[in-house]
Structure formats: structure tokens, C-alpha cells
Coordinates of C-alpha atoms in Angstrom, one line a residue:
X21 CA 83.5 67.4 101.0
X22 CA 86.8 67.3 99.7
X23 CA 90.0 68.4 101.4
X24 CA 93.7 69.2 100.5
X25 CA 95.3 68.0 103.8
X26 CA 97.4 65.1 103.4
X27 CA 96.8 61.9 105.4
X28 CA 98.5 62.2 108.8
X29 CA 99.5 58.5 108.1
X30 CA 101.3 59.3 105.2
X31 CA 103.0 62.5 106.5
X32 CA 104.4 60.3 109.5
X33 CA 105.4 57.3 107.1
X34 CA 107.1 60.4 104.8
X35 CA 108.7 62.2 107.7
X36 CA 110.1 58.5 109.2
X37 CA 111.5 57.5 105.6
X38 CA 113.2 61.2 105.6
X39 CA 114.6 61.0 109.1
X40 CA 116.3 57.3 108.3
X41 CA 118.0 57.6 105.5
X42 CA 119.6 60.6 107.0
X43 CA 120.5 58.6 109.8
X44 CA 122.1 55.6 107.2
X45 CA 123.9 58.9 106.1
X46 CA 125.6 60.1 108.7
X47 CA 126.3 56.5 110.1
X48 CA 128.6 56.2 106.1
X49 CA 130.3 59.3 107.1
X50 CA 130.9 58.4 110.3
X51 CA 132.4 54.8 109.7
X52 CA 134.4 56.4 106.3
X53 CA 135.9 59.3 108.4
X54 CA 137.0 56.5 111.4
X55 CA 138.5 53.8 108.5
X56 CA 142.2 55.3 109.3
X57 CA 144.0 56.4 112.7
X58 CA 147.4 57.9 113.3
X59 CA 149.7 55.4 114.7
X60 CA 152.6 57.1 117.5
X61 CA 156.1 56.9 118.0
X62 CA 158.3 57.0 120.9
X63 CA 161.2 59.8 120.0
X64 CA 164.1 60.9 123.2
X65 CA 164.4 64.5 123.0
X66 CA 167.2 63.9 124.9
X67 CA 168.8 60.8 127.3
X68 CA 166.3 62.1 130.4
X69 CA 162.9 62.8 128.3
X70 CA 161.1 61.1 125.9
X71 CA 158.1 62.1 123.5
X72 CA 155.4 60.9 121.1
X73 CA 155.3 62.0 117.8
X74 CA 153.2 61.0 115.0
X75 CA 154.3 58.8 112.5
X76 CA 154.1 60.3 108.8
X77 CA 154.2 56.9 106.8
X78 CA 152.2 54.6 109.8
X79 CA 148.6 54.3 109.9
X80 CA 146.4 51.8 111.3
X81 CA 143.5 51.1 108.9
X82 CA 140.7 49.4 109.4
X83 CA 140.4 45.9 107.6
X84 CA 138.3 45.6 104.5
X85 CA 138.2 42.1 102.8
X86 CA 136.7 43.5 99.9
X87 CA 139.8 45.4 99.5
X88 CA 142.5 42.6 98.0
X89 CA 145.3 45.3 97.5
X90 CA 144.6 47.1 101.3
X91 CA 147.5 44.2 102.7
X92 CA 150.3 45.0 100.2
X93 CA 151.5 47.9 102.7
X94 CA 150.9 45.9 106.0
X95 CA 153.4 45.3 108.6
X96 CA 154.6 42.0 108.8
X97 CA 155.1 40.2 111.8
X98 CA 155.9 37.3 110.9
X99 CA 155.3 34.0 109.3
X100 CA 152.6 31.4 109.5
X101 CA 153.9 27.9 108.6
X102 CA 152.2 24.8 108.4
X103 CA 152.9 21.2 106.5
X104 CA 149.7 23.1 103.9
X105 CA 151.0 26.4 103.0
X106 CA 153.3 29.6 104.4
X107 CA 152.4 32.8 104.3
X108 CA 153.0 36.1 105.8
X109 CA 151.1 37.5 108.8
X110 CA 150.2 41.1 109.6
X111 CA 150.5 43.4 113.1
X112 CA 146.4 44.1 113.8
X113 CA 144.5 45.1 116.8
X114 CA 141.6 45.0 118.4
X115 CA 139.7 47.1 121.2
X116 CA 139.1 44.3 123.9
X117 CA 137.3 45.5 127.3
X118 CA 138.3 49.4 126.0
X119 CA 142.2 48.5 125.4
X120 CA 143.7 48.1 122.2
X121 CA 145.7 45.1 122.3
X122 CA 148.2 43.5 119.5
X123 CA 147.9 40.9 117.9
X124 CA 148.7 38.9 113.7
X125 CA 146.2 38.1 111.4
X126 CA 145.5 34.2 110.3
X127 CA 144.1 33.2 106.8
X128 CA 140.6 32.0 106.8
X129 CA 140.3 30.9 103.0
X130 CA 140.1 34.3 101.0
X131 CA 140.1 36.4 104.2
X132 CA 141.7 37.2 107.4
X133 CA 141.2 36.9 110.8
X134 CA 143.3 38.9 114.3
X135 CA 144.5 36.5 116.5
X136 CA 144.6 39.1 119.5
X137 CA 144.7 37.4 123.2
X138 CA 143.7 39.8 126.7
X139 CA 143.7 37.1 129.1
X140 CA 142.7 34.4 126.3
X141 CA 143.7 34.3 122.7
X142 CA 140.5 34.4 120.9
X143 CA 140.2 35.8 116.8
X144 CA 138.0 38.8 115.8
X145 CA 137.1 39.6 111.9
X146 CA 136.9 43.8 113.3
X147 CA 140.2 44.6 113.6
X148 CA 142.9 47.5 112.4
X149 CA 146.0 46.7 110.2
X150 CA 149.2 48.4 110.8
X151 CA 150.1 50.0 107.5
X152 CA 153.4 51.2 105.8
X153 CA 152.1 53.7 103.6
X154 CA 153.7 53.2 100.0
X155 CA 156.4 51.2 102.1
X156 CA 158.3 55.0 102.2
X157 CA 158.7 54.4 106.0
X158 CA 161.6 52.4 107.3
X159 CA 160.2 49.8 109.5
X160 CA 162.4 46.7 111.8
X161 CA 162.6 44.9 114.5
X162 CA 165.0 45.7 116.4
X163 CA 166.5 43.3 119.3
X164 CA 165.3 44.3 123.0
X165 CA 166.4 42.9 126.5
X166 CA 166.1 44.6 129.7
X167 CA 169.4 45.5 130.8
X168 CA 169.2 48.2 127.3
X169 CA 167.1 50.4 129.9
X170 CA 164.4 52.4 128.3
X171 CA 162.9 52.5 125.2
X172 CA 163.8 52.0 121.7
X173 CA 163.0 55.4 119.6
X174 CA 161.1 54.9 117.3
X175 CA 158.9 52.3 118.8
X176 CA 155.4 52.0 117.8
X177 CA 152.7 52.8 120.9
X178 CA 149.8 50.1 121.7
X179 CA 147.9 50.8 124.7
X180 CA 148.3 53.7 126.9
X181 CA 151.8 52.9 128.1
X182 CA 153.3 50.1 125.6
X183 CA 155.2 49.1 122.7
X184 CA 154.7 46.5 119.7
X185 CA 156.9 43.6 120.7
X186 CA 157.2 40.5 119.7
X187 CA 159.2 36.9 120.7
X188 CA 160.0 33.5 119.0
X189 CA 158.0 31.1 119.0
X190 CA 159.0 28.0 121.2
X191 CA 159.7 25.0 118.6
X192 CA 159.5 21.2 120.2
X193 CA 162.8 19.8 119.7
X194 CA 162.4 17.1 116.8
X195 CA 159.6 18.4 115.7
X196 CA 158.4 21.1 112.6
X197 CA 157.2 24.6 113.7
X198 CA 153.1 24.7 113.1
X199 CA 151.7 27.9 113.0
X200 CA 153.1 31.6 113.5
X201 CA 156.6 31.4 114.1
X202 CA 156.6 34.9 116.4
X203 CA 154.2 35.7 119.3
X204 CA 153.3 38.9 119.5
X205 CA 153.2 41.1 122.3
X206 CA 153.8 44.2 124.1
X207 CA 156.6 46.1 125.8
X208 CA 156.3 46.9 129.3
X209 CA 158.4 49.7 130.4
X210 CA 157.9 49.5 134.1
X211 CA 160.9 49.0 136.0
X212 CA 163.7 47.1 133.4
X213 CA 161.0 46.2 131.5
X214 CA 159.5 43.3 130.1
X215 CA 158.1 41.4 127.0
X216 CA 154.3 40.1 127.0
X217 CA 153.5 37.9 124.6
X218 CA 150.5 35.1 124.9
X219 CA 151.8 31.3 124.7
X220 CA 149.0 29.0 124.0
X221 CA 146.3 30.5 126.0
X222 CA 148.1 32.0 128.9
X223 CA 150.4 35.1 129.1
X224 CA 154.0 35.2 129.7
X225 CA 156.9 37.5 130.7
X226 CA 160.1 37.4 128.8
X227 CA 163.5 39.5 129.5
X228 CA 164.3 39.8 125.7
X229 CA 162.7 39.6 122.4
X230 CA 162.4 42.3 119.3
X231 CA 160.3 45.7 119.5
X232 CA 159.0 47.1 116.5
X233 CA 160.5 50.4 115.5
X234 CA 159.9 52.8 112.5
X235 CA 162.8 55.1 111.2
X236 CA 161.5 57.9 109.6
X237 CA 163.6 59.5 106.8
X238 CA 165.7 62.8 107.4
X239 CA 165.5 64.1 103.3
X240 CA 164.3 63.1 99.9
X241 CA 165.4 63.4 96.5
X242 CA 162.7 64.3 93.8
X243 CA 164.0 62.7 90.2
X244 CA 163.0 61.3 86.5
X245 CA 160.1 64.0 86.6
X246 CA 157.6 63.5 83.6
X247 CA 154.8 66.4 83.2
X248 CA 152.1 65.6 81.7
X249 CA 151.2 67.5 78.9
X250 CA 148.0 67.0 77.8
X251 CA 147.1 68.9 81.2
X252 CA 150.0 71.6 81.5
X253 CA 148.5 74.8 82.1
X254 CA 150.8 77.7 81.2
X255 CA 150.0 81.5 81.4
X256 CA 152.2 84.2 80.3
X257 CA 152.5 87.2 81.3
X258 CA 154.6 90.2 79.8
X259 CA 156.0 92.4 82.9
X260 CA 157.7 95.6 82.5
X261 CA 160.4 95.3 84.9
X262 CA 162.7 98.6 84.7
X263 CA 163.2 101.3 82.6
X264 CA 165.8 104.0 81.9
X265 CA 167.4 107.2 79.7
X266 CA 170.8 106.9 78.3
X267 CA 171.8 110.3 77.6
X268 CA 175.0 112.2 76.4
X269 CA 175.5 115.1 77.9
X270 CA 179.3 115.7 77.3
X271 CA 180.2 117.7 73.7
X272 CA 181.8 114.4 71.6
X273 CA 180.2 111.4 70.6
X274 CA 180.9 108.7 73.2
X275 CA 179.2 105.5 74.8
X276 CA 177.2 106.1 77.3
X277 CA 175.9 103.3 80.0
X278 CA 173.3 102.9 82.4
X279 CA 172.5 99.9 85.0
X280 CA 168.9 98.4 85.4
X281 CA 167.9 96.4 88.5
X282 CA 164.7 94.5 88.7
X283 CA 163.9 91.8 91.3
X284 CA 160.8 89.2 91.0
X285 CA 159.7 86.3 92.9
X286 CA 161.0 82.6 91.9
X287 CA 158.2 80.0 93.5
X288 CA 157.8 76.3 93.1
X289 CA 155.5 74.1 94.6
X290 CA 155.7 70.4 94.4
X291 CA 152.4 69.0 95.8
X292 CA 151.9 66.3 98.3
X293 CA 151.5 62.7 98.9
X294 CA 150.2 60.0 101.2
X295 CA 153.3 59.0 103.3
X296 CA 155.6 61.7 102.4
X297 CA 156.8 63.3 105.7
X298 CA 155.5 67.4 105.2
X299 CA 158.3 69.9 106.1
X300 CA 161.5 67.3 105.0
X301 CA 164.7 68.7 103.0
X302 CA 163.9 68.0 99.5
X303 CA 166.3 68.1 96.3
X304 CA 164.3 68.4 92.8
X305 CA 166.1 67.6 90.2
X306 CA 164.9 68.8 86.8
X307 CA 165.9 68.0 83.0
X308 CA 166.6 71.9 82.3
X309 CA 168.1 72.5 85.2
X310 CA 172.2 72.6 85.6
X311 CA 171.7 71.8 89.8
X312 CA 168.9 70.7 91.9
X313 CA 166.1 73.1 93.7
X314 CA 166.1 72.6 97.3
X315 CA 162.8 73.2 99.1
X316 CA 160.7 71.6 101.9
X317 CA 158.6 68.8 100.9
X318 CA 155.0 70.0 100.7
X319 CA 155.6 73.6 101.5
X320 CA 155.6 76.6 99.1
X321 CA 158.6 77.8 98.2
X322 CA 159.7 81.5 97.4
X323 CA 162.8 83.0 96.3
X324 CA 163.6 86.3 95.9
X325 CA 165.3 87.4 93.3
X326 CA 168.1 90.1 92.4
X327 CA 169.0 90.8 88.7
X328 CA 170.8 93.4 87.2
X329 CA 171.3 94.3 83.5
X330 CA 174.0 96.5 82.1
X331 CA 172.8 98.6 79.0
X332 CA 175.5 100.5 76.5
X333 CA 175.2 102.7 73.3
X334 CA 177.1 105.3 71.5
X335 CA 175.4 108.7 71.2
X336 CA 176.2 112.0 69.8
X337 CA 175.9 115.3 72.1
X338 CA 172.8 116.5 73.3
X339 CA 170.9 113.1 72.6
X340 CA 169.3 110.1 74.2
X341 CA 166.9 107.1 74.2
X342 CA 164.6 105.5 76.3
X343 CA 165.4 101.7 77.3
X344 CA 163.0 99.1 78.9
X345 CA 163.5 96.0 80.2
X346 CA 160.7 93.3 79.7
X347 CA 160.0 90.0 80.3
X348 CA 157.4 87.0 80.3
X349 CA 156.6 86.1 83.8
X350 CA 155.3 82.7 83.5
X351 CA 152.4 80.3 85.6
X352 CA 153.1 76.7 85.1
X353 CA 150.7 74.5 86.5
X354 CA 150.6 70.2 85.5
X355 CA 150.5 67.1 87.1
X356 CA 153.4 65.1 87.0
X357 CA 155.2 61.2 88.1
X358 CA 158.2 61.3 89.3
X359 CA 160.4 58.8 91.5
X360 CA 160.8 60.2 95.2
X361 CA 163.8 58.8 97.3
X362 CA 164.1 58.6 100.7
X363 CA 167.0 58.9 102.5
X364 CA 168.0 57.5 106.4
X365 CA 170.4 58.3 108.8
X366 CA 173.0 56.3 109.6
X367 CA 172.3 54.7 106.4
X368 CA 173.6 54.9 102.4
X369 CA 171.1 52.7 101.3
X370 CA 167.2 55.0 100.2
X371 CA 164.0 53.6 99.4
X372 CA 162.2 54.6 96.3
X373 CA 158.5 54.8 95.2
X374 CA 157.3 56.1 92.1
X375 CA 154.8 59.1 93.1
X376 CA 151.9 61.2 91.8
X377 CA 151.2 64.9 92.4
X378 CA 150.8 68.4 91.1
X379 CA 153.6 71.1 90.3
X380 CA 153.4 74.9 90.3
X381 CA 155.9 77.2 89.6
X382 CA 156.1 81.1 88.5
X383 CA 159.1 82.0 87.2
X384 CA 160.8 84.7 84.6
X385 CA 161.9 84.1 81.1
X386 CA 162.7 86.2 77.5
X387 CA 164.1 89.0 79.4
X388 CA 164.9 91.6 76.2
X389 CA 165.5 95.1 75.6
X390 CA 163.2 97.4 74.0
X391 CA 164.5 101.4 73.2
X392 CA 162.8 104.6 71.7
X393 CA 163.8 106.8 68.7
X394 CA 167.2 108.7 69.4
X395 CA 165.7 112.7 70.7
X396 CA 167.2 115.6 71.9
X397 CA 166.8 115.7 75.0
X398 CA 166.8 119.1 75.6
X399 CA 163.6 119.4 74.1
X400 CA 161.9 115.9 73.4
X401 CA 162.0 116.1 69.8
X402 CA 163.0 113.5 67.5
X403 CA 167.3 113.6 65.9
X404 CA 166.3 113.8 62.4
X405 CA 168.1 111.3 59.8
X406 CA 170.3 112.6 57.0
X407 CA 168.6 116.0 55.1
X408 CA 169.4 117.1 52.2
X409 CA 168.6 120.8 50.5
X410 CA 169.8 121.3 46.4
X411 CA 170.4 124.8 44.6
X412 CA 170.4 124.5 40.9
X413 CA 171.7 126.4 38.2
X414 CA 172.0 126.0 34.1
X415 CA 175.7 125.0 34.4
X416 CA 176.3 123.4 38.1
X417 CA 174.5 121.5 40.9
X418 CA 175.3 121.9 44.1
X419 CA 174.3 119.9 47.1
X420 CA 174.5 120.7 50.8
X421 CA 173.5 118.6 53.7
X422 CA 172.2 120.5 56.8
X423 CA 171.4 119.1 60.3
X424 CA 172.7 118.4 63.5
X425 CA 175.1 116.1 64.4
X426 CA 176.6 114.6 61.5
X427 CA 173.4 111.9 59.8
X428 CA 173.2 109.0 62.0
X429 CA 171.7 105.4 61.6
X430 CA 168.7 104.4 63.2
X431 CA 168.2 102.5 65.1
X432 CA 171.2 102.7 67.2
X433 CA 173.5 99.5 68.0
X434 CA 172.4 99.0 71.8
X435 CA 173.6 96.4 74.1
X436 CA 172.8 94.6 77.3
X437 CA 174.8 92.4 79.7
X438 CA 174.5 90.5 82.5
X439 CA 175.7 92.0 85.7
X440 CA 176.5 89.3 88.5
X441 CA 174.5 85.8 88.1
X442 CA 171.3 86.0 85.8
X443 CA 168.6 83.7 87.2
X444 CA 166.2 83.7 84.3
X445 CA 165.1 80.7 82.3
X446 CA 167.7 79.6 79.5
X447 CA 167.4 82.1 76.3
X448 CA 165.6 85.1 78.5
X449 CA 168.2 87.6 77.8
X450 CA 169.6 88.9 74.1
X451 CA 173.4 88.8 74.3
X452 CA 173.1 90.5 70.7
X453 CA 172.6 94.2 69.5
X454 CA 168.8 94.7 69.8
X455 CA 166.4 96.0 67.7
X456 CA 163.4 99.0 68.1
X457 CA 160.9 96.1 68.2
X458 CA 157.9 98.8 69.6
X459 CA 158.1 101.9 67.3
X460 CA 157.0 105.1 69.2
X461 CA 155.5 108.2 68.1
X462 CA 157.2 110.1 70.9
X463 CA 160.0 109.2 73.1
X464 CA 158.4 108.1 76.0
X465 CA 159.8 109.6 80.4
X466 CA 161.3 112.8 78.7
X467 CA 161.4 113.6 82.4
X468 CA 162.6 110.9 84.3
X469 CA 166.1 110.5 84.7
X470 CA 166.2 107.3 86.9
X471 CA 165.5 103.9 86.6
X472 CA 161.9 102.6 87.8
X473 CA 161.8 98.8 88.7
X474 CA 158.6 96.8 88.8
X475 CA 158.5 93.6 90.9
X476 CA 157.0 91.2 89.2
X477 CA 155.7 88.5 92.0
X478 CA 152.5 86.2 92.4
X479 CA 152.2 84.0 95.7
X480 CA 150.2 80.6 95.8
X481 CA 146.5 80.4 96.8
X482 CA 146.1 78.6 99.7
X483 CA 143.0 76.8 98.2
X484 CA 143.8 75.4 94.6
X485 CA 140.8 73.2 94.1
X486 CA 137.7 71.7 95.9
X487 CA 135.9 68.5 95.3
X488 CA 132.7 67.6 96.5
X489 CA 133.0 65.2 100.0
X490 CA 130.8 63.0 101.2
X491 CA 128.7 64.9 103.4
X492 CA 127.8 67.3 100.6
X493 CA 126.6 64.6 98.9
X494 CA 124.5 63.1 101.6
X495 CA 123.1 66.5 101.7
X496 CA 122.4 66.5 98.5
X497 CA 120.5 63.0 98.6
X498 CA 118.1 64.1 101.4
X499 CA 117.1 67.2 99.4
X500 CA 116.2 64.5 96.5
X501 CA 114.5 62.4 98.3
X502 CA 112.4 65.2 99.7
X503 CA 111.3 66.1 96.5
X504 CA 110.0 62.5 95.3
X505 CA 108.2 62.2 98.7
X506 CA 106.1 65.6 98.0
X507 CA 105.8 64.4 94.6
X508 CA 104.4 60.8 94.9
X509 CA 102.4 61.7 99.0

């Protein structure tokens, strides 16, 4: 007797294969997601109060030795000498007992160790680096005793209540410094405060030393931007932004003038990047561009803007013409490089880093003129050109020329200027008499005797792109391995 059921073995060996790699899973998503932690700062509000902010540029990461770049952003805090070899040491920490504590790496061949001490300096290979993102945050240590009262701002937190700090090493007299040449430690506010720092394998109290203290910058400067062109995205798109009637209604041939407005909205968008502060005063400056954009750093900026044209012709009695402004309102999307500065207060020096991102910007360009046929506007029909009618006879010929006005020349000489400042890219406008460059059956807004703007104006998505995370793709590997257990069972 045969049956389709499978084995109830095989289901539960199926089920338990199923249920552990989604476990494995989660436990990769869990340890990638908790690789970097915010690191916070001590800022005075003012003399009485005090807050903590988080940094923008510090991180604590957690060490990878697989990683041989992850260090060239560390902190140093110090210097490990020896009669063998010198080289820099790191700020790490570790979670002793449930309390983060400070402490420097050591060099152990090819990798690195935290020498961390809670009662008893002992080294741990799990441990977070303190890291200086793209080394765009300004990072000292700044000299500490306890009659300064308080804390330094900018002073980086460890623990619930204290600050990196570290103090000299004590050097034998006579004899070379071996090993790292600061302790480090903690600031204790309590009271005047105190150092902690662990010498040999006890703890000690000192009334002075250096804290560690990041100064974040107060503004950037954007420069030596190169798109890239290969991936520039631009769309165009041709915007009728007002429109108009010049018409003479005195009883002599005179120029006549109207004014056109239109308005649109300028937007730029500059991307961000790991270690750039969001929100910070930003100055872009551009190759095409006689003085730089300022925006906020990371945020969208829009700008509305006011332009106004002023259009001329001559025209005879009785007559007029439609005019229309145009122009091409463009989408420019690209990645770009670009040098980002970073400036500090209290400081002329800035810090550079050559940077990566994406730029998008709408803006208006060949802003030009387009008019009708000249018409009567009395009626709508077209001012016909020069006529002529011809009576003939054996001995004389006799021409006549009928019409009115006098013959005119098509199509009229029109002009537009700018009226205040003009805001459009370079070579938008025509400074020159234009030309009928859309020929019209029939004049077009016989009726309409004012001008009609059209805003031209396209804001930013708020999501631009998506990529596929990790969890989507552990999702994704369950449902696979689903399907090759009912396969093969």
C-alpha cells in the first residue's frame, strides 16, 4: 500500500534546517545593524546648564581585524614605545560588569588588542574603536585640572557620568619610557573633579591631565566640483511662462510696450555624506557661477524666483500681436567629487576631504520670445501685406496700391529686456530683435488683454532610490531554501 505522506522524520529534520538558518539570519542582521554606535558630547547651553548632543563626525565602531583600513580614522591616544618598534595607539572600549570603560589598543602581531582596566587592567580582542569619520571632525586634547570647574565642551561621554581623559605616563628617571606613554582614563565630575587613570594594576586619582574634546565645525565650503558625465541625467522641459497683446489703440503709428512677469522655483540639492554635519551653512561654489549658492548642507533647497521681461514694438493703428514668453525648465541629476572644507570657530585654519555624493537641481534657461501675425484687433483678422490692383489700357498702365495702413513688413522688429536682475542660466534670454519662430494660422487670445503667468516649479521626492538591505535578502534566502527542501524531501 503506498502513500503520499512524507516521513514525519524528514518533515522535522526539513522544518529544523528551515527554522536555523533563519535564526543564523537574523543573528547577521542583528550583529551588522549594532557594528556602529553614536558617540556624545558634552555642550553648555549656557554657564549654569549643560547638555549632550550627538556628535556628527564620532562613532564608535566595532573592531574588525579583517578590516586593515577600519584604523585610519581612529582616535589616537597616544604612543606605544618600546626599544622594538613605536607606533600609535587608539581610544577603545569595552563593556566590563555592564559599564563601558576606556581604554588604548596594543599590537598583537597583525592585530589589536584593548588594554581596558575596571579594578584590573586586563586586554579584550571585543572592543569598540573611537572613530573620526573621514577625519572632518576636529578632535584634541585639551589640558584639564580641577580648579577650571566643570566640564570642557565638547568632551566625549564614557560611562553614565564621565569623560575621556587621559595622563602622562610616569617615566623612571634615567631610564627610557616602555610602553604607552599616556594612561587613559576618565573624568570624574563630582565635586572639583578628578582624573582616573589605571597605573600598573591599580587605579589612581590625579588633579590634572588632558580630556578629550571634539570641535565640531560651524560651516563648510563646497569647491573643485567635477560631474560625472557618463551618468548626468538631464530632462528638459519647455514651460510657457506668460503671455500678452501689444496693441495700438491711439490713431499714429507708435511703439507700444507691455511688461511680462513670471516666477519659477530655483532648487538645488547637494546630497549627503558620512561625517558631514546635516543642517550646517554651506557655500557651493560652481565653475558657471559668478558667486557661490548658499544652502544647508543636506537639506533641499528652494528659491523662489521673480522675473520680469519688458517687450516693445512699433505698430500701426488699430493693430496688434500676441507675445509669449517660453522657456526650458531643466532637471539635472549626476553624481559628482568635489572637495568639502570645513571651517572652525575661533580658527582660520579648515580641514579638507575630498567627498562623493549626488546633485540635483531644477532650474530655468533659454528664456525667448515667441509673437503671432500682426491682426486687427478689432476683428481678429490678419493686416494684409502690400496689395496691388492694375487697370490697363492700349496707351498707359496705371497702378494703384489699396489697403490699410500703408504695406508693412512682417514680421515686425520686437524686442525684450530685462527688467530688474534676471536669474536665468547664462544665454536664456535674446537681447536681439526676435523672430516668428511658431507660425500661426490665427492669432491666438483675441480676447485677453492681460498677461497670464505660469509657474513653472517641481519640488524633490523625498525618496530618490531604494536598494535592497539585508533583511530583504535574508528573506529572500529562506524562501529559496524552502523551495529546495520541498524539492529534494
Amino acid at each position: 500500500m503506498s502513500s503520499s505522506r512524507k516521513p514525519p522524520r524528514l518533515q522535522s529534520w526539513s522544518q529544523l534546517c528551515l527554522l536555523s538558518l533563519t535564526l543564523i539570519l537574523l543573528l547577521c542582521i542583528e550583529a551588522n545593524e549594532a557594528a556602529v554606535h553614536s558617540v556624545l558630547t558634552y555642550k553648555n547651553t549656557s554657564t549654569q546648564l549643560g547638555q549632550l548632543v550627538t556628535s556628527s563626525t564620532l562613532v564608535w565602531e566595532t573592531y574588525d581585524a579583517k578590516n586593515s583600513n577600519q584604523l585610519q580614522y581612529a582616535v589616537e591616544g597616544g604612543k606605544y614605545i618600546s626599544a622594538e618598534e613605536h607606533y600609535p595607539i587608539y581610544v577603545c572600549r569595552v563593556t566590563i560588569e555592564g559599564v563601558n570603560t576606556i581604554g588604548h589598543t596594543e599590537k598583537i602581531q597583525q592585530a589589536h588588542l584593548c588594554v581596558a582596566a575596571h579594578y584590573k587592567n586586563k586586554k579584550y580582542d571585543h572592543f569598540d574603536v573611537l572613530i573620526n569619520k573621514g577625519h572632518l571632525g576636529k578632535v584634541s586634547w585639551k589640558h584639564w585640572r580641577k580648579f577650571n570647574l566643570g566640564i570642557p565642551v565638547g568632551a566625549i561621554r564614557i560611562g553614565e557620568v564621565s569623560y575621556i581623559a587621559r595622563h602622562k605616563s610616569p617615566q623612571p628617571e634615567g631610564e627610557h619610557l616602555q610602553g604607552a606613554d599616556y594612561n587613559l582614563g576618565r573624568l570624574d565630575p563630582d565635586g572639583l573633579g578628578k582624573i582616573k587613570a589605571m597605573v600598573g594594576e591599580g587605579e589612581k586619582d590625579y588633579d590634572d591631565g588632558e580630556v578629550l574634546v571634539e570641535t565640531e565645525p560651524f560651516r563648510y565650503e563646497l569647491k573643485d566640483i567635477q560631474l560625472k558625465n557618463l551618468q548626468l541625467e538631464i530632462t528638459d522641459n519647455v514651460t510657457e511662462l506668460a503671455s500678452g497683446i501689444l496693441a495700438n489703440r491711439d490713431d499714429k503709428y507708435i511703439l507700444v510696450e507691455t511688461v511680462l512677469s513670471y516666477n519659477y522655483d530655483y532648487v538645488q540639492y547637494w546630497g549627503s555624506h558620512e561625517g558631514v554635519a546635516r543642517g550646517l551653512p554651506t557655500k557651493v561654489f560652481e565653475k558657471d557661477s559668478s558667486s557661490p549658492a548658499e544652502i544647508n548642507w543636506g537639506l533641499k533647497y528652494t528659491e523662489k524666483r521673480l522675473e520680469t521681461k519688458s517687450v516693445q514694438t512699433k505698430l500701426w493703428p488699430g493693430t496688434a500681436i500676441n507675445v509669449t514668453l517660453k522657456g526650458n525648465y531643466v532637471r539635472l541629476d549626476a553624481p559628482y567629487t568635489a572637495k568639502l572644507y570645513a571651517f572652525y570657530a575661533g580658527s582660520e585654519d579648515s580641514v579638507s576631504r575630498k567627498i562623493s555624493a549626488e546633485v540635483r537641481k531644477f532650474y530655468l534657461k533659454d528664456v525667448k520670445l515667441e509673437f503671432s501675425a500682426v491682426y486687427w484687433f478689432e476683428n481678429g483678422t490678419f493686416v494684409p501685406t502690400t496689395t496691388t490692383t492694375s487697370t490697363t489700357s492700349t496707351t498707359t498702365h496705371a497702378t494703384t496700391t489699396t489697403g490699410n495702413p500703408t504695406p508693412i513688413h512682417e514680421p515686425p522688429v520686437v524686442l525684450m529686456k530685462d527688467m530688474g536682475d534676471s536669474n536665468s542660466a547664462p544665454g536664456s534670454m535674446l537681447d536681439a530683435p526676435a523672430s516668428n519662430e511658431i507660425p500661426q494660422d490665427k492669432p491666438d487670445n483675441l480676447a485677453e488683454h492681460h498677461q497670464k503667468p505660469a509657474v513653472a516649479g517641481v519640488g524633490l521626492p523625498h525618496n530618490a532610490g531604494s536598494a535592497i538591505t539585508l533583511a530583504q535578502t535574508a528573506i529572500l534566502c529562506c524562501c529559496l531554501f524552502t523551495t529546495l527542501v520541498s524539492l529534494f524531501i
